[in-house]
Each structure stands twice: as structure tokens, then as C-alpha cells.
mmCIF file of the C-alpha atoms, coordinates in Angstrom:
data_MODEL
# 
_entry.id   MODEL 
# 
loop_
_atom_site.group_PDB 
_atom_site.id 
_atom_site.type_symbol 
_atom_site.label_atom_id 
_atom_site.label_alt_id 
_atom_site.label_comp_id 
_atom_site.label_asym_id 
_atom_site.label_entity_id 
_atom_site.label_seq_id 
_atom_site.pdbx_PDB_ins_code 
_atom_site.Cartn_x 
_atom_site.Cartn_y 
_atom_site.Cartn_z 
_atom_site.occupancy 
_atom_site.B_iso_or_equiv 
_atom_site.pdbx_formal_charge 
_atom_site.auth_seq_id 
_atom_site.auth_comp_id 
_atom_site.auth_asym_id 
_atom_site.auth_atom_id 
_atom_site.pdbx_PDB_model_num 
ATOM 1   C CA . MET A 1 1   ? 5.014   -18.799 183.425 1.00 0.00 ? 1   MET A CA 1 
ATOM 2   C CA . ALA A 1 2   ? 4.922   -18.769 187.226 1.00 0.00 ? 2   ALA A CA 1 
ATOM 3   C CA . LEU A 1 3   ? 6.736   -17.268 190.214 1.00 0.00 ? 3   LEU A CA 1 
ATOM 4   C CA . GLN A 1 4   ? 9.928   -15.539 189.096 1.00 0.00 ? 4   GLN A CA 1 
ATOM 5   C CA . ARG A 1 5   ? 11.178  -13.858 192.242 1.00 0.00 ? 5   ARG A CA 1 
ATOM 6   C CA . ILE A 1 6   ? 10.382  -12.904 195.831 1.00 0.00 ? 6   ILE A CA 1 
ATOM 7   C CA . ASN A 1 7   ? 11.455  -9.310  196.483 1.00 0.00 ? 7   ASN A CA 1 
ATOM 8   C CA . ARG A 1 8   ? 10.383  -8.643  200.055 1.00 0.00 ? 8   ARG A CA 1 
ATOM 9   C CA . VAL A 1 9   ? 8.835   -10.394 203.049 1.00 0.00 ? 9   VAL A CA 1 
ATOM 10  C CA . ARG A 1 10  ? 7.359   -8.704  206.104 1.00 0.00 ? 10  ARG A CA 1 
ATOM 11  C CA . ILE A 1 11  ? 6.252   -10.886 209.007 1.00 0.00 ? 11  ILE A CA 1 
ATOM 12  C CA . ARG A 1 12  ? 4.723   -10.079 212.370 1.00 0.00 ? 12  ARG A CA 1 
ATOM 13  C CA . ASP A 1 13  ? 4.130   -12.348 215.373 1.00 0.00 ? 13  ASP A CA 1 
ATOM 14  C CA . LEU A 1 14  ? 4.939   -15.524 213.495 1.00 0.00 ? 14  LEU A CA 1 
ATOM 15  C CA . ARG A 1 15  ? 6.525   -18.512 215.268 1.00 0.00 ? 15  ARG A CA 1 
ATOM 16  C CA . SER A 1 16  ? 9.890   -17.349 216.670 1.00 0.00 ? 16  SER A CA 1 
ATOM 17  C CA . TRP A 1 17  ? 9.467   -13.792 215.300 1.00 0.00 ? 17  TRP A CA 1 
ATOM 18  C CA . ARG A 1 18  ? 7.700   -11.385 217.620 1.00 0.00 ? 18  ARG A CA 1 
ATOM 19  C CA . ASP A 1 19  ? 6.754   -7.912  216.445 1.00 0.00 ? 19  ASP A CA 1 
ATOM 20  C CA . GLU A 1 20  ? 7.416   -6.860  212.840 1.00 0.00 ? 20  GLU A CA 1 
ATOM 21  C CA . HIS A 1 21  ? 10.430  -7.866  210.748 1.00 0.00 ? 21  HIS A CA 1 
ATOM 22  C CA . GLU A 1 22  ? 11.189  -7.105  207.106 1.00 0.00 ? 22  GLU A CA 1 
ATOM 23  C CA . PHE A 1 23  ? 13.495  -9.012  204.773 1.00 0.00 ? 23  PHE A CA 1 
ATOM 24  C CA . THR A 1 24  ? 14.516  -7.695  201.351 1.00 0.00 ? 24  THR A CA 1 
ATOM 25  C CA . PHE A 1 25  ? 15.993  -9.994  198.730 1.00 0.00 ? 25  PHE A CA 1 
ATOM 26  C CA . ASP A 1 26  ? 18.012  -7.823  196.328 1.00 0.00 ? 26  ASP A CA 1 
ATOM 27  C CA . GLU A 1 27  ? 20.486  -10.399 195.035 1.00 0.00 ? 27  GLU A CA 1 
ATOM 28  C CA . ALA A 1 28  ? 19.943  -13.165 192.472 1.00 0.00 ? 28  ALA A CA 1 
ATOM 29  C CA . ILE A 1 29  ? 20.558  -15.786 195.170 1.00 0.00 ? 29  ILE A CA 1 
ATOM 30  C CA . THR A 1 30  ? 19.891  -15.493 198.899 1.00 0.00 ? 30  THR A CA 1 
ATOM 31  C CA . VAL A 1 31  ? 21.288  -17.866 201.507 1.00 0.00 ? 31  VAL A CA 1 
ATOM 32  C CA . LEU A 1 32  ? 19.753  -17.970 204.981 1.00 0.00 ? 32  LEU A CA 1 
ATOM 33  C CA . TYR A 1 33  ? 22.135  -19.053 207.702 1.00 0.00 ? 33  TYR A CA 1 
ATOM 34  C CA . GLY A 1 34  ? 22.402  -18.776 211.454 1.00 0.00 ? 34  GLY A CA 1 
ATOM 35  C CA . PRO A 1 35  ? 22.429  -20.809 214.642 1.00 0.00 ? 35  PRO A CA 1 
ATOM 36  C CA . ASN A 1 36  ? 19.606  -23.119 215.680 1.00 0.00 ? 36  ASN A CA 1 
ATOM 37  C CA . GLY A 1 37  ? 16.627  -21.161 216.949 1.00 0.00 ? 37  GLY A CA 1 
ATOM 38  C CA . SER A 1 38  ? 17.484  -17.949 215.088 1.00 0.00 ? 38  SER A CA 1 
ATOM 39  C CA . GLY A 1 39  ? 14.330  -17.993 212.926 1.00 0.00 ? 39  GLY A CA 1 
ATOM 40  C CA . LYS A 1 40  ? 15.392  -19.470 209.566 1.00 0.00 ? 40  LYS A CA 1 
ATOM 41  C CA . SER A 1 41  ? 12.579  -22.032 209.531 1.00 0.00 ? 41  SER A CA 1 
ATOM 42  C CA . SER A 1 42  ? 10.103  -19.458 210.797 1.00 0.00 ? 42  SER A CA 1 
ATOM 43  C CA . LEU A 1 43  ? 10.908  -17.187 207.866 1.00 0.00 ? 43  LEU A CA 1 
ATOM 44  C CA . ARG A 1 44  ? 10.560  -20.102 205.430 1.00 0.00 ? 44  ARG A CA 1 
ATOM 45  C CA . THR A 1 45  ? 7.237   -21.075 207.039 1.00 0.00 ? 45  THR A CA 1 
ATOM 46  C CA . GLY A 1 46  ? 6.019   -17.488 206.727 1.00 0.00 ? 46  GLY A CA 1 
ATOM 47  C CA . ILE A 1 47  ? 6.853   -17.462 203.016 1.00 0.00 ? 47  ILE A CA 1 
ATOM 48  C CA . VAL A 1 48  ? 5.181   -20.814 202.312 1.00 0.00 ? 48  VAL A CA 1 
ATOM 49  C CA . PHE A 1 49  ? 2.064   -20.058 204.366 1.00 0.00 ? 49  PHE A CA 1 
ATOM 50  C CA . GLY A 1 50  ? 1.933   -16.501 203.019 1.00 0.00 ? 50  GLY A CA 1 
ATOM 51  C CA . LEU A 1 51  ? 1.983   -17.623 199.405 1.00 0.00 ? 51  LEU A CA 1 
ATOM 52  C CA . LEU A 1 52  ? -0.048  -20.833 199.554 1.00 0.00 ? 52  LEU A CA 1 
ATOM 53  C CA . TYR A 1 53  ? -2.236  -21.354 202.632 1.00 0.00 ? 53  TYR A CA 1 
ATOM 54  C CA . LYS A 1 54  ? -5.690  -20.121 203.609 1.00 0.00 ? 54  LYS A CA 1 
ATOM 55  C CA . THR A 1 55  ? -5.840  -17.729 206.540 1.00 0.00 ? 55  THR A CA 1 
ATOM 56  C CA . ARG A 1 56  ? -8.439  -19.351 208.814 1.00 0.00 ? 56  ARG A CA 1 
ATOM 57  C CA . GLY A 1 57  ? -8.536  -22.276 211.195 1.00 0.00 ? 57  GLY A CA 1 
ATOM 58  C CA . ALA A 1 58  ? -5.755  -24.543 212.396 1.00 0.00 ? 58  ALA A CA 1 
ATOM 59  C CA . VAL A 1 59  ? -3.130  -22.797 210.252 1.00 0.00 ? 59  VAL A CA 1 
ATOM 60  C CA . ALA A 1 60  ? -3.219  -19.759 212.542 1.00 0.00 ? 60  ALA A CA 1 
ATOM 61  C CA . GLY A 1 61  ? -2.420  -21.906 215.580 1.00 0.00 ? 61  GLY A CA 1 
ATOM 62  C CA . LYS A 1 62  ? 0.506   -23.599 213.843 1.00 0.00 ? 62  LYS A CA 1 
ATOM 63  C CA . ILE A 1 63  ? 2.294   -20.339 213.094 1.00 0.00 ? 63  ILE A CA 1 
ATOM 64  C CA . ARG A 1 64  ? 1.297   -18.300 216.157 1.00 0.00 ? 64  ARG A CA 1 
ATOM 65  C CA . SER A 1 65  ? 4.210   -16.694 217.962 1.00 0.00 ? 65  SER A CA 1 
ATOM 66  C CA . ILE A 1 66  ? 6.015   -19.067 220.332 1.00 0.00 ? 66  ILE A CA 1 
ATOM 67  C CA . GLY A 1 67  ? 5.128   -18.324 223.936 1.00 0.00 ? 67  GLY A CA 1 
ATOM 68  C CA . GLY A 1 68  ? 1.804   -16.697 223.056 1.00 0.00 ? 68  GLY A CA 1 
ATOM 69  C CA . GLY A 1 69  ? 0.791   -13.200 224.019 1.00 0.00 ? 69  GLY A CA 1 
ATOM 70  C CA . ALA A 1 70  ? 1.385   -11.749 220.570 1.00 0.00 ? 70  ALA A CA 1 
ATOM 71  C CA . GLY A 1 71  ? -1.170  -10.682 217.982 1.00 0.00 ? 71  GLY A CA 1 
ATOM 72  C CA . ASN A 1 72  ? -2.425  -12.665 215.016 1.00 0.00 ? 72  ASN A CA 1 
ATOM 73  C CA . PRO A 1 73  ? 0.365   -13.790 212.667 1.00 0.00 ? 73  PRO A CA 1 
ATOM 74  C CA . TYR A 1 74  ? 0.731   -11.518 209.627 1.00 0.00 ? 74  TYR A CA 1 
ATOM 75  C CA . VAL A 1 75  ? 2.651   -12.061 206.394 1.00 0.00 ? 75  VAL A CA 1 
ATOM 76  C CA . GLU A 1 76  ? 3.175   -9.652  203.497 1.00 0.00 ? 76  GLU A CA 1 
ATOM 77  C CA . ILE A 1 77  ? 5.113   -10.787 200.430 1.00 0.00 ? 77  ILE A CA 1 
ATOM 78  C CA . ASP A 1 78  ? 6.077   -8.812  197.318 1.00 0.00 ? 78  ASP A CA 1 
ATOM 79  C CA . PHE A 1 79  ? 6.793   -11.108 194.396 1.00 0.00 ? 79  PHE A CA 1 
ATOM 80  C CA . ILE A 1 80  ? 7.093   -11.110 190.621 1.00 0.00 ? 80  ILE A CA 1 
ATOM 81  C CA . ALA A 1 81  ? 5.088   -13.485 188.443 1.00 0.00 ? 81  ALA A CA 1 
ATOM 82  C CA . ASN A 1 82  ? 4.730   -13.151 184.684 1.00 0.00 ? 82  ASN A CA 1 
ATOM 83  C CA . GLY A 1 83  ? 6.797   -9.962  184.792 1.00 0.00 ? 83  GLY A CA 1 
ATOM 84  C CA . ILE A 1 84  ? 4.288   -8.210  187.095 1.00 0.00 ? 84  ILE A CA 1 
ATOM 85  C CA . THR A 1 85  ? 4.922   -7.247  190.726 1.00 0.00 ? 85  THR A CA 1 
ATOM 86  C CA . TYR A 1 86  ? 2.281   -8.418  193.206 1.00 0.00 ? 86  TYR A CA 1 
ATOM 87  C CA . ARG A 1 87  ? 1.749   -8.283  196.951 1.00 0.00 ? 87  ARG A CA 1 
ATOM 88  C CA . ILE A 1 88  ? -0.110  -10.821 199.028 1.00 0.00 ? 88  ILE A CA 1 
ATOM 89  C CA . GLU A 1 89  ? -1.092  -9.698  202.531 1.00 0.00 ? 89  GLU A CA 1 
ATOM 90  C CA . LYS A 1 90  ? -2.450  -12.227 205.033 1.00 0.00 ? 90  LYS A CA 1 
ATOM 91  C CA . THR A 1 91  ? -3.580  -12.090 208.636 1.00 0.00 ? 91  THR A CA 1 
ATOM 92  C CA . PHE A 1 92  ? -3.956  -15.607 210.072 1.00 0.00 ? 92  PHE A CA 1 
ATOM 93  C CA . ALA A 1 93  ? -6.677  -16.126 212.690 1.00 0.00 ? 93  ALA A CA 1 
ATOM 94  C CA . THR A 1 94  ? -9.407  -18.537 213.706 1.00 0.00 ? 94  THR A CA 1 
ATOM 95  C CA . GLY A 1 95  ? -12.315 -16.098 213.344 1.00 0.00 ? 95  GLY A CA 1 
ATOM 96  C CA . ASN A 1 96  ? -13.327 -12.983 211.469 1.00 0.00 ? 96  ASN A CA 1 
ATOM 97  C CA . ASP A 1 97  ? -9.910  -11.375 211.987 1.00 0.00 ? 97  ASP A CA 1 
ATOM 98  C CA . ALA A 1 98  ? -8.459  -13.653 209.280 1.00 0.00 ? 98  ALA A CA 1 
ATOM 99  C CA . ASP A 1 99  ? -8.001  -11.828 205.989 1.00 0.00 ? 99  ASP A CA 1 
ATOM 100 C CA . ALA A 1 100 ? -6.105  -11.869 202.709 1.00 0.00 ? 100 ALA A CA 1 
ATOM 101 C CA . ARG A 1 101 ? -5.570  -9.282  199.965 1.00 0.00 ? 101 ARG A CA 1 
ATOM 102 C CA . LEU A 1 102 ? -3.843  -9.610  196.619 1.00 0.00 ? 102 LEU A CA 1 
ATOM 103 C CA . LEU A 1 103 ? -2.566  -6.436  194.987 1.00 0.00 ? 103 LEU A CA 1 
ATOM 104 C CA . ASN A 1 104 ? -1.049  -5.731  191.600 1.00 0.00 ? 104 ASN A CA 1 
ATOM 105 C CA . LEU A 1 105 ? 1.716   -3.306  192.597 1.00 0.00 ? 105 LEU A CA 1 
ATOM 106 C CA . SER A 1 106 ? 2.673   -2.625  188.984 1.00 0.00 ? 106 SER A CA 1 
ATOM 107 C CA . GLU A 1 107 ? -0.762  -1.077  188.344 1.00 0.00 ? 107 GLU A CA 1 
ATOM 108 C CA . GLY A 1 108 ? -1.574  -0.036  191.916 1.00 0.00 ? 108 GLY A CA 1 
ATOM 109 C CA . VAL A 1 109 ? -4.846  -1.968  192.162 1.00 0.00 ? 109 VAL A CA 1 
ATOM 110 C CA . GLU A 1 110 ? -6.342  -4.514  194.528 1.00 0.00 ? 110 GLU A CA 1 
ATOM 111 C CA . LEU A 1 111 ? -7.192  -7.706  192.661 1.00 0.00 ? 111 LEU A CA 1 
ATOM 112 C CA . SER A 1 112 ? -9.070  -9.739  195.261 1.00 0.00 ? 112 SER A CA 1 
ATOM 113 C CA . GLN A 1 113 ? -9.740  -10.381 198.949 1.00 0.00 ? 113 GLN A CA 1 
ATOM 114 C CA . GLY A 1 114 ? -10.301 -13.374 201.226 1.00 0.00 ? 114 GLY A CA 1 
ATOM 115 C CA . ASP A 1 115 ? -10.215 -16.900 199.825 1.00 0.00 ? 115 ASP A CA 1 
ATOM 116 C CA . ALA A 1 116 ? -10.354 -15.508 196.277 1.00 0.00 ? 116 ALA A CA 1 
ATOM 117 C CA . ALA A 1 117 ? -7.027  -13.746 196.919 1.00 0.00 ? 117 ALA A CA 1 
ATOM 118 C CA . VAL A 1 118 ? -5.468  -16.998 198.162 1.00 0.00 ? 118 VAL A CA 1 
ATOM 119 C CA . ILE A 1 119 ? -6.634  -18.924 195.077 1.00 0.00 ? 119 ILE A CA 1 
ATOM 120 C CA . GLU A 1 120 ? -5.570  -16.191 192.659 1.00 0.00 ? 120 GLU A CA 1 
ATOM 121 C CA . CYS A 1 121 ? -2.133  -15.975 194.323 1.00 0.00 ? 121 CYS A CA 1 
ATOM 122 C CA . ARG A 1 122 ? -1.680  -19.759 194.007 1.00 0.00 ? 122 ARG A CA 1 
ATOM 123 C CA . ASN A 1 123 ? -2.635  -19.556 190.339 1.00 0.00 ? 123 ASN A CA 1 
ATOM 124 C CA . LEU A 1 124 ? -0.076  -16.798 189.734 1.00 0.00 ? 124 LEU A CA 1 
ATOM 125 C CA . LEU A 1 125 ? 2.647   -18.837 191.446 1.00 0.00 ? 125 LEU A CA 1 
ATOM 126 C CA . THR A 1 126 ? 1.961   -22.040 189.541 1.00 0.00 ? 126 THR A CA 1 
ATOM 127 C CA . GLY A 1 127 ? 0.805   -20.618 186.206 1.00 0.00 ? 127 GLY A CA 1 
ATOM 128 C CA . SER A 1 128 ? -2.414  -22.631 186.671 1.00 0.00 ? 128 SER A CA 1 
ATOM 129 C CA . GLU A 1 129 ? -6.058  -21.656 186.267 1.00 0.00 ? 129 GLU A CA 1 
ATOM 130 C CA . GLU A 1 130 ? -7.361  -24.300 188.695 1.00 0.00 ? 130 GLU A CA 1 
ATOM 131 C CA . GLN A 1 131 ? -9.343  -23.527 191.843 1.00 0.00 ? 131 GLN A CA 1 
# 
């Protein structure tokens, strides 16, 4: 089994989104709509990068807030995989400020940090055991 549902996304200083914004997905289906430039693609990018990408290097520059001046991009996603609720937290940066944490919210424990958290999150999403 793999990813079953995304419950909540919190993003900060990511592409067109400055400061902190939280999105909760309570319904079975969610449709994002709005005019050009309203942040639909930025939210999608935050979800994809938050679930799948490493936190260091060029990735941070690609999702940095438009216009600069903001802090490091941050993504926090609560999701369900295999009937268990998890949270991935990522701060994207080029140096030591980059970080990732994977938590099992159902049991209230931290599972892993750094690159190990990214790999474990990918494995949960895909149902794979590969590195």
C-alpha cells in the first residue's frame, strides 16, 4: 500500500507564498482553482517537493519566495499511508539550515531526520523499500 491521503499542508516563504499558510483537505476530493498568479502551482510544488525532494542545494533556490527577502522555504505535510498518519517537515536551504524530519503522528514519535527522513517518506508514499 502507499499514500492514501494528504490531510494538511503548511507552507512558508515558498514561491508566490510569503509568510505561513495552512491548507486543510477535509473532503474526499479537493479542487484548486483561482486566477493566474494566485498560488495554485506554488501549492502543488510545495506538496511535491515536500513529499519527494531532498532539502539541500539547487532545490532551495527553485522554490524560494518570489522577490527574495523571505526566509528559507518550509513545508509541513500531514498524510496517511498504510492507515498511519505521518508528518514530513522540511526546511529547504543551501547550507546547514536545510533539514527534514519524519514523524509518526499516530504514535507520537519521530522516525528519522535529514536524508533518511526523505528516503523513508518516499518509501511510505510508494510502498517501496528502495533507497
